[in-house]
């Protein structure tokens, strides 16, 4: 890469006004997707913002300030988070997230000591691609239900108004994705949410009570201290040993629901690092090392679990911002992380997020969940996986039907291995058992031990 193309390199520090502006760009790029995950899983969007910011700062520290990546809420964990929350409550979901973070750490240590070949044998593209497709399509019914039905009812009641809001939101998001250029082309999710929200206001389905209450409290403050007290609020943290006892919640069902997904997202993380390396013009797989970036991702997920937020992962939206602006400064990324933390503590922003109708989020989700599924298909295409081969066809077919069909194994009365986790486990087993393993690797460039060195 020609260094003249770089506007700001990884270690460059911008002046304060430019610093704030560039950091706000990254904040807006991740904002829509980051708040969508907690919105769908019953967690606090404010906590998600705080945990993404703190998690990103931890990531930058662990990668020694060499990798300009922002971490936000992971879509891959939406389904297991929802399933675990329904069975064990939010504390159970946090225990699952904590365990997923530990898996990241274990994999990072193994990569540091043994390289990447063992991971490739367990998770070749023929396994990872279909599992990612399962992740996206398993969420399809959630998106449609949010788009079509009245929220908060025990039974499904069709609403034409809500469907119209969802379709308008979807249309705006598609138009923004297709035709917006520059920075605005990088925030189609946020654009869709804002446009859908405004349309929902005209349709009368937005509850602005919370916003009005926050605004009234701010405007009635008689002193600076009172104003700050009204402005900043507790995001709603869920902290172990304070709000719940982890040992009373943990179960094997939580382990089997969350841990297999962590292995798949680690493969996705590796792909993100390869893309980021191409954008910046440095080999981050080699230096500071994939083990460090995976450890940073795991640390961010552990931090989120200790606060009550969803697992974190590197964001393609923010990699897009880097590609467009050519500003690779980790200080800009760090600035966005600090702003995210501040936003999470501002009550009126929390109230604004809480007022977004489910139909708006449903409209955005129709596109986003489809994109997740399509990214799994893209992994198969990019790695030249031959689905005409019987072995590859068998593995992908079994994963898809078991995962999307919702199959489960009832191990005990309290232990069930279901859906996405079961499909991932069976896919790994089939890949290890069936002959002709080399056919599942495709062109073999998903991982490369030659690119990995430890510092």
Coordinates of C-alpha atoms in Angstrom, one line a residue:
X1 CA 0.0 0.0 0.0
X2 CA 1.2 3.5 -0.8
X3 CA 1.8 5.4 2.5
X4 CA 0.8 8.6 0.8
X5 CA -2.7 7.3 0.7
X6 CA -2.8 7.2 4.5
X7 CA -4.4 10.3 6.0
X8 CA -3.5 9.3 9.6
X9 CA -1.5 6.3 10.6
X10 CA -2.2 3.9 13.5
X11 CA -0.2 5.8 16.1
X12 CA -1.0 9.3 15.0
X13 CA -2.8 11.6 17.4
X14 CA -5.2 14.2 15.8
X15 CA -5.9 17.6 17.2
X16 CA -8.9 17.8 19.6
X17 CA -11.6 19.2 17.3
X18 CA -10.7 16.8 14.5
X19 CA -10.3 14.0 17.0
X20 CA -13.9 14.4 18.3
X21 CA -15.3 14.6 14.8
X22 CA -13.5 11.5 13.6
X23 CA -14.5 9.6 16.7
X24 CA -18.1 10.6 16.3
X25 CA -18.0 9.0 12.8
X26 CA -17.1 5.6 14.4
X27 CA -19.7 6.0 17.1
X28 CA -22.5 6.6 14.5
X29 CA -21.2 3.7 12.4
X30 CA -21.6 1.2 15.2
X31 CA -24.5 2.7 17.0
X32 CA -27.5 1.2 15.1
X33 CA -26.2 -2.4 15.2
X34 CA -24.9 -2.2 18.7
X35 CA -28.2 -1.1 20.2
X36 CA -30.2 -3.5 18.1
X37 CA -28.7 -6.6 19.8
X38 CA -29.8 -5.7 23.3
X39 CA -33.1 -4.5 22.0
X40 CA -33.8 -8.0 20.6
X41 CA -32.4 -9.9 23.6
X42 CA -34.0 -7.9 26.4
X43 CA -30.8 -6.4 27.6
X44 CA -30.1 -2.7 28.3
X45 CA -29.0 -0.7 25.2
X46 CA -27.2 1.7 27.5
X47 CA -25.2 -1.1 29.1
X48 CA -24.4 -2.3 25.6
X49 CA -22.9 1.1 24.7
X50 CA -20.9 1.3 27.9
X51 CA -19.6 -2.3 27.6
X52 CA -18.7 -1.8 23.9
X53 CA -16.7 1.3 24.8
X54 CA -14.9 -0.3 27.7
X55 CA -14.4 -3.5 25.8
X56 CA -12.9 -1.6 22.8
X57 CA -10.4 0.2 25.2
X58 CA -9.4 -3.2 26.7
X59 CA -9.0 -4.6 23.1
X60 CA -6.7 -1.7 22.2
X61 CA -4.6 -2.2 25.3
X62 CA -4.3 -6.0 24.8
X63 CA -3.3 -5.5 21.1
X64 CA -0.7 -2.9 22.3
X65 CA -2.4 -0.1 20.4
X66 CA -1.5 -1.7 17.0
X67 CA -5.0 -2.7 15.7
X68 CA -7.5 0.1 15.0
X69 CA -10.7 -2.0 15.5
X70 CA -14.0 -1.1 17.3
X71 CA -16.0 -3.7 19.1
X72 CA -19.8 -3.7 19.3
X73 CA -22.6 -6.1 20.1
X74 CA -22.3 -9.5 18.3
X75 CA -25.3 -10.6 16.2
X76 CA -24.1 -14.3 16.3
X77 CA -25.2 -14.5 20.0
X78 CA -28.7 -13.1 19.6
X79 CA -30.4 -16.5 19.4
X80 CA -28.5 -18.2 22.2
X81 CA -28.8 -15.1 24.4
X82 CA -32.5 -15.1 23.9
X83 CA -32.9 -18.8 24.5
X84 CA -30.8 -18.7 27.7
X85 CA -32.6 -15.6 28.9
X86 CA -35.9 -17.3 28.6
X87 CA -34.7 -20.4 30.5
X88 CA -32.4 -18.8 33.1
X89 CA -33.0 -15.1 33.0
X90 CA -30.5 -12.3 32.2
X91 CA -28.0 -13.7 34.8
X92 CA -27.9 -17.0 32.9
X93 CA -27.2 -15.1 29.6
X94 CA -24.4 -13.2 31.3
X95 CA -22.9 -16.5 32.6
X96 CA -23.0 -17.8 29.0
X97 CA -21.3 -14.7 27.7
X98 CA -18.6 -15.0 30.4
X99 CA -18.0 -18.6 29.4
X100 CA -17.8 -17.5 25.7
X101 CA -15.2 -15.0 26.6
X102 CA -13.1 -17.6 28.4
X103 CA -13.3 -19.8 25.2
X104 CA -11.7 -16.8 23.3
X105 CA -8.9 -16.7 25.9
X106 CA -8.3 -20.5 25.7
X107 CA -8.2 -20.4 21.9
X108 CA -5.8 -17.4 22.0
X109 CA -3.4 -19.3 24.3
X110 CA -3.6 -22.4 22.0
X111 CA -2.9 -20.2 18.9
X112 CA 0.0 -18.6 20.8
X113 CA 1.6 -22.0 21.6
X114 CA 0.5 -24.2 18.7
X115 CA -0.4 -22.0 15.7
X116 CA -3.6 -22.2 13.6
X117 CA -3.7 -25.6 12.0
X118 CA -5.7 -27.2 14.8
X119 CA -8.4 -24.6 14.5
X120 CA -8.6 -25.1 10.7
X121 CA -9.1 -28.8 11.2
X122 CA -12.0 -28.2 13.6
X123 CA -13.6 -25.2 11.8
X124 CA -13.0 -25.3 8.0
X125 CA -15.1 -23.2 5.7
X126 CA -17.5 -26.1 5.0
X127 CA -18.5 -26.0 8.7
X128 CA -18.3 -22.3 9.5
X129 CA -20.2 -21.1 6.4
X130 CA -23.4 -23.2 6.9
X131 CA -23.4 -22.4 10.7
X132 CA -23.3 -18.7 9.9
X133 CA -26.2 -19.2 7.5
X134 CA -28.1 -20.9 10.4
X135 CA -27.3 -18.0 12.7
X136 CA -29.0 -15.6 10.2
X137 CA -32.0 -17.7 9.2
X138 CA -32.7 -18.8 12.8
X139 CA -33.5 -15.2 13.5
X140 CA -35.8 -14.7 10.6
X141 CA -39.0 -15.4 12.5
X142 CA -38.0 -12.8 15.2
X143 CA -37.6 -10.1 12.6
X144 CA -41.0 -10.9 10.9
X145 CA -42.8 -11.1 14.3
X146 CA -41.4 -7.7 15.3
X147 CA -42.4 -6.2 11.9
X148 CA -46.0 -7.6 11.7
X149 CA -47.5 -7.9 15.2
X150 CA -48.4 -5.7 18.1
X151 CA -45.7 -5.8 20.7
X152 CA -46.1 -6.9 24.3
X153 CA -49.1 -9.2 23.9
X154 CA -49.4 -12.9 24.8
X155 CA -50.8 -13.8 21.4
X156 CA -49.9 -12.5 18.0
X157 CA -52.1 -9.8 16.7
X158 CA -51.5 -8.5 13.2
X159 CA -51.0 -4.8 12.7
X160 CA -51.0 -3.2 9.3
X161 CA -49.6 0.0 10.8
X162 CA -46.6 -1.8 12.3
X163 CA -46.0 -3.6 9.1
X164 CA -46.0 -0.4 7.1
X165 CA -43.5 1.1 9.6
X166 CA -41.3 -1.9 9.2
X167 CA -41.4 -1.8 5.4
X168 CA -40.7 1.9 5.3
X169 CA -37.7 1.3 7.6
X170 CA -36.5 -1.5 5.4
X171 CA -36.9 0.6 2.3
X172 CA -34.9 3.5 3.8
X173 CA -32.2 1.1 4.9
X174 CA -31.9 -0.5 1.5
X175 CA -31.8 2.9 -0.3
X176 CA -29.1 4.1 2.1
X177 CA -27.1 1.0 1.6
X178 CA -27.4 1.1 -2.2
X179 CA -27.1 4.8 -3.0
X180 CA -25.5 6.8 -0.1
X181 CA -21.9 7.6 -0.6
X182 CA -19.0 8.5 1.7
X183 CA -19.6 8.4 5.4
X184 CA -23.4 8.3 5.0
X185 CA -22.9 5.1 3.0
X186 CA -21.4 3.5 6.1
X187 CA -24.3 4.1 8.4
X188 CA -27.3 2.7 6.6
X189 CA -28.6 0.9 9.7
X190 CA -28.6 4.1 11.7
X191 CA -30.2 6.0 8.8
X192 CA -32.9 3.4 8.5
X193 CA -33.7 3.5 12.2
X194 CA -33.9 7.3 12.2
X195 CA -36.1 7.4 9.1
X196 CA -38.3 4.6 10.4
X197 CA -38.6 6.3 13.7
X198 CA -39.8 9.6 12.1
X199 CA -42.3 7.7 10.1
X200 CA -43.5 5.8 13.2
X201 CA -44.0 9.2 14.9
X202 CA -46.4 10.2 12.2
X203 CA -48.2 6.9 12.6
X204 CA -48.6 7.5 16.3
X205 CA -46.9 4.3 17.6
X206 CA -44.0 6.0 19.4
X207 CA -44.2 6.3 23.1
X208 CA -42.3 9.5 24.0
X209 CA -43.3 9.5 27.7
X210 CA -39.8 8.6 28.8
X211 CA -38.2 11.3 26.7
X212 CA -40.6 14.0 28.0
X213 CA -39.9 13.0 31.6
X214 CA -36.1 13.2 31.1
X215 CA -36.4 16.5 29.3
X216 CA -38.6 17.9 32.0
X217 CA -36.1 16.9 34.6
X218 CA -33.3 18.5 32.7
X219 CA -35.1 21.8 32.1
X220 CA -36.3 22.1 35.7
X221 CA -32.8 21.6 37.2
X222 CA -32.1 24.7 39.3
X223 CA -28.3 24.3 39.5
X224 CA -25.4 22.8 37.6
X225 CA -25.2 19.9 40.1
X226 CA -28.9 19.2 39.7
X227 CA -28.6 19.3 35.9
X228 CA -25.7 16.9 35.9
X229 CA -27.6 14.6 38.3
X230 CA -30.5 14.6 35.9
X231 CA -28.3 14.2 32.8
X232 CA -26.3 11.2 34.0
X233 CA -28.0 8.0 35.2
X234 CA -27.2 4.4 35.9
X235 CA -27.4 2.5 32.6
X236 CA -28.9 -0.6 34.5
X237 CA -25.9 -2.8 35.1
X238 CA -26.4 -6.4 36.0
X239 CA -23.3 -7.3 38.1
X240 CA -22.4 -10.8 39.5
X241 CA -22.3 -11.2 43.2
X242 CA -24.3 -8.0 43.5
X243 CA -27.4 -8.6 41.5
X244 CA -27.2 -12.4 41.3
X245 CA -25.1 -15.4 42.4
X246 CA -23.3 -17.0 39.4
X247 CA -23.0 -20.3 41.1
X248 CA -26.7 -20.5 41.5
X249 CA -27.3 -19.9 37.8
X250 CA -24.6 -21.8 35.9
X251 CA -25.7 -25.0 34.1
X252 CA -24.6 -27.3 31.4
X253 CA -27.4 -26.1 29.2
X254 CA -25.9 -22.6 29.2
X255 CA -22.5 -24.0 28.4
X256 CA -23.8 -26.0 25.3
X257 CA -25.9 -23.0 24.2
X258 CA -23.1 -20.4 24.1
X259 CA -19.7 -22.1 23.8
X260 CA -20.2 -23.6 20.3
X261 CA -21.2 -20.2 18.9
X262 CA -18.0 -18.7 20.4
X263 CA -15.9 -21.1 18.2
X264 CA -17.7 -19.9 15.1
X265 CA -17.3 -16.2 15.9
X266 CA -13.6 -16.8 16.5
X267 CA -13.5 -17.9 12.8
X268 CA -15.4 -14.8 11.8
X269 CA -12.9 -12.7 13.9
X270 CA -10.0 -14.1 11.9
X271 CA -11.7 -13.1 8.7
X272 CA -12.3 -9.6 10.0
X273 CA -8.6 -9.3 10.9
X274 CA -7.6 -10.3 7.4
X275 CA -9.9 -7.7 5.9
X276 CA -8.6 -5.1 8.3
X277 CA -5.0 -6.0 7.4
X278 CA -5.8 -5.4 3.8
X279 CA -7.4 -2.0 4.5
X280 CA -4.6 -0.7 6.7
X281 CA -1.8 -2.3 4.8
X282 CA -0.3 -4.3 7.7
X283 CA -0.4 -7.9 8.6
X284 CA -2.3 -7.9 12.0
X285 CA -2.4 -11.7 11.9
X286 CA 1.3 -11.7 12.2
X287 CA 1.9 -8.5 14.3
X288 CA 0.7 -8.0 17.0
X289 CA -0.6 -11.5 16.4
X290 CA -4.0 -13.2 16.0
X291 CA -3.7 -14.5 19.6
X292 CA -3.7 -11.0 20.9
X293 CA -6.7 -9.8 18.9
X294 CA -8.7 -12.9 19.9
X295 CA -7.7 -12.4 23.5
X296 CA -8.8 -8.7 23.2
X297 CA -12.1 -9.8 21.8
X298 CA -12.6 -12.3 24.6
X299 CA -11.7 -9.7 27.2
X300 CA -14.3 -7.4 25.8
X301 CA -16.9 -10.1 26.0
X302 CA -16.0 -11.0 29.6
X303 CA -16.2 -7.3 30.5
X304 CA -19.6 -7.1 28.9
X305 CA -20.8 -10.1 30.8
X306 CA -19.7 -8.6 34.1
X307 CA -21.8 -5.4 33.4
X308 CA -24.9 -7.0 31.9
X309 CA -24.2 -6.4 28.2
X310 CA -24.1 -8.7 25.1
X311 CA -20.9 -10.3 23.8
X312 CA -18.7 -8.0 21.7
X313 CA -17.0 -8.5 18.4
X314 CA -15.1 -6.5 15.8
X315 CA -17.4 -4.4 13.5
X316 CA -17.4 -4.4 9.8
X317 CA -19.1 -1.0 9.8
X318 CA -16.1 0.6 11.5
X319 CA -13.7 -1.2 9.2
X320 CA -15.6 0.5 6.4
X321 CA -15.1 3.9 8.0
X322 CA -11.3 3.2 8.1
X323 CA -11.4 2.2 4.4
X324 CA -13.2 5.4 3.3
X325 CA -11.5 8.0 5.6
X326 CA -8.0 6.4 5.5
X327 CA -7.7 7.5 9.1
X328 CA -6.2 4.5 11.0
X329 CA -5.5 6.1 14.3
X330 CA -6.2 3.9 17.3
X331 CA -6.6 7.2 19.3
X332 CA -9.7 8.0 17.1
X333 CA -11.0 4.5 17.9
X334 CA -10.3 5.1 21.5
X335 CA -12.1 8.4 21.4
X336 CA -15.2 6.7 19.9
X337 CA -15.1 4.2 22.8
X338 CA -15.0 7.0 25.4
X339 CA -18.0 8.7 23.7
X340 CA -19.9 5.4 23.7
X341 CA -19.4 5.1 27.5
X342 CA -20.6 8.6 28.0
X343 CA -23.7 8.1 25.8
X344 CA -24.5 5.0 27.9
X345 CA -24.7 7.1 31.0
X346 CA -26.9 9.9 29.5
X347 CA -30.5 9.3 30.6
X348 CA -32.2 11.1 27.7
X349 CA -30.3 9.1 25.2
X350 CA -31.3 5.9 26.9
X351 CA -35.0 7.1 26.9
X352 CA -34.7 7.9 23.2
X353 CA -33.4 4.4 22.4
X354 CA -36.1 2.9 24.6
X355 CA -38.8 4.7 22.6
X356 CA -37.9 3.1 19.3
X357 CA -40.9 0.9 18.2
X358 CA -40.3 -2.8 17.7
X359 CA -41.6 -2.4 14.1
X360 CA -38.6 -0.1 13.3
X361 CA -36.2 -2.6 14.6
X362 CA -38.0 -5.4 12.9
X363 CA -37.7 -3.6 9.5
X364 CA -33.9 -3.2 10.0
X365 CA -33.6 -6.8 11.2
X366 CA -35.1 -8.2 8.0
X367 CA -32.1 -6.9 6.1
X368 CA -29.5 -7.5 8.8
X369 CA -30.4 -11.1 9.5
X370 CA -30.4 -11.9 5.8
X371 CA -27.0 -10.3 5.5
X372 CA -25.7 -12.6 8.2
X373 CA -27.0 -15.6 6.3
X374 CA -25.6 -14.3 3.1
X375 CA -22.2 -13.8 4.7
X376 CA -22.1 -17.5 5.4
X377 CA -22.8 -18.2 1.8
X378 CA -20.1 -15.8 0.8
X379 CA -17.6 -17.7 3.0
X380 CA -18.3 -20.8 0.9
X381 CA -18.0 -18.9 -2.3
X382 CA -14.8 -17.0 -1.4
X383 CA -13.1 -20.3 -0.3
X384 CA -14.2 -22.1 -3.5
X385 CA -16.1 -24.8 -1.6
X386 CA -17.4 -27.4 -4.1
X387 CA -20.9 -28.2 -3.1
X388 CA -21.0 -30.7 -6.0
X389 CA -18.8 -32.9 -3.8
X390 CA -20.8 -35.4 -1.8
X391 CA -18.9 -34.8 1.4
X392 CA -19.3 -31.1 1.4
X393 CA -23.0 -31.4 0.3
X394 CA -23.7 -33.8 3.2
X395 CA -22.0 -31.6 5.9
X396 CA -23.7 -28.4 4.7
X397 CA -27.1 -30.0 4.3
X398 CA -27.1 -31.6 7.8
X399 CA -26.0 -28.4 9.5
X400 CA -28.7 -26.3 7.7
X401 CA -31.6 -28.6 8.4
X402 CA -30.7 -29.3 12.1
X403 CA -29.9 -25.7 12.8
X404 CA -32.9 -24.0 11.1
X405 CA -35.3 -26.8 11.9
X406 CA -34.7 -26.4 15.6
X407 CA -33.6 -30.0 16.3
X408 CA -32.5 -30.7 19.9
X409 CA -31.1 -33.5 22.1
X410 CA -32.6 -33.7 25.6
X411 CA -29.7 -35.0 27.6
X412 CA -31.4 -34.6 31.0
X413 CA -34.5 -32.9 32.3
X414 CA -32.4 -29.7 32.7
X415 CA -29.9 -30.1 29.9
X416 CA -30.8 -29.6 26.2
X417 CA -28.5 -29.2 23.3
X418 CA -30.5 -27.4 20.6
X419 CA -30.6 -25.6 17.3
X420 CA -27.5 -23.6 16.4
X421 CA -25.2 -25.3 19.0
X422 CA -26.3 -28.8 17.9
X423 CA -25.8 -28.0 14.3
X424 CA -22.3 -26.7 14.9
X425 CA -21.3 -29.7 17.0
X426 CA -22.6 -32.2 14.4
X427 CA -21.0 -30.3 11.6
X428 CA -17.6 -30.5 13.4
X429 CA -18.0 -34.2 14.1
X430 CA -19.0 -34.9 10.5
X431 CA -16.0 -33.0 9.2
X432 CA -13.7 -35.0 11.5
X433 CA -15.2 -38.4 10.7
X434 CA -15.9 -38.3 6.9
X435 CA -13.0 -39.0 4.6
X436 CA -11.6 -36.3 2.2
X437 CA -11.1 -33.5 4.7
X438 CA -9.1 -31.4 2.3
X439 CA -12.2 -30.8 0.2
X440 CA -13.8 -28.9 3.1
X441 CA -10.9 -26.3 3.1
X442 CA -11.6 -25.0 -0.4
X443 CA -8.6 -22.8 -1.5
X444 CA -7.2 -23.0 2.1
X445 CA -6.7 -19.2 2.6
X446 CA -9.2 -18.8 5.5
X447 CA -6.4 -19.4 7.9
X448 CA -2.7 -19.7 7.3
X449 CA 0.0 -20.7 9.9
X450 CA 2.5 -19.0 7.7
X451 CA 0.9 -15.7 8.6
X452 CA 1.0 -16.3 12.3
X453 CA 3.9 -15.4 14.5
X454 CA 3.9 -14.7 18.2
X455 CA 5.5 -11.6 19.7

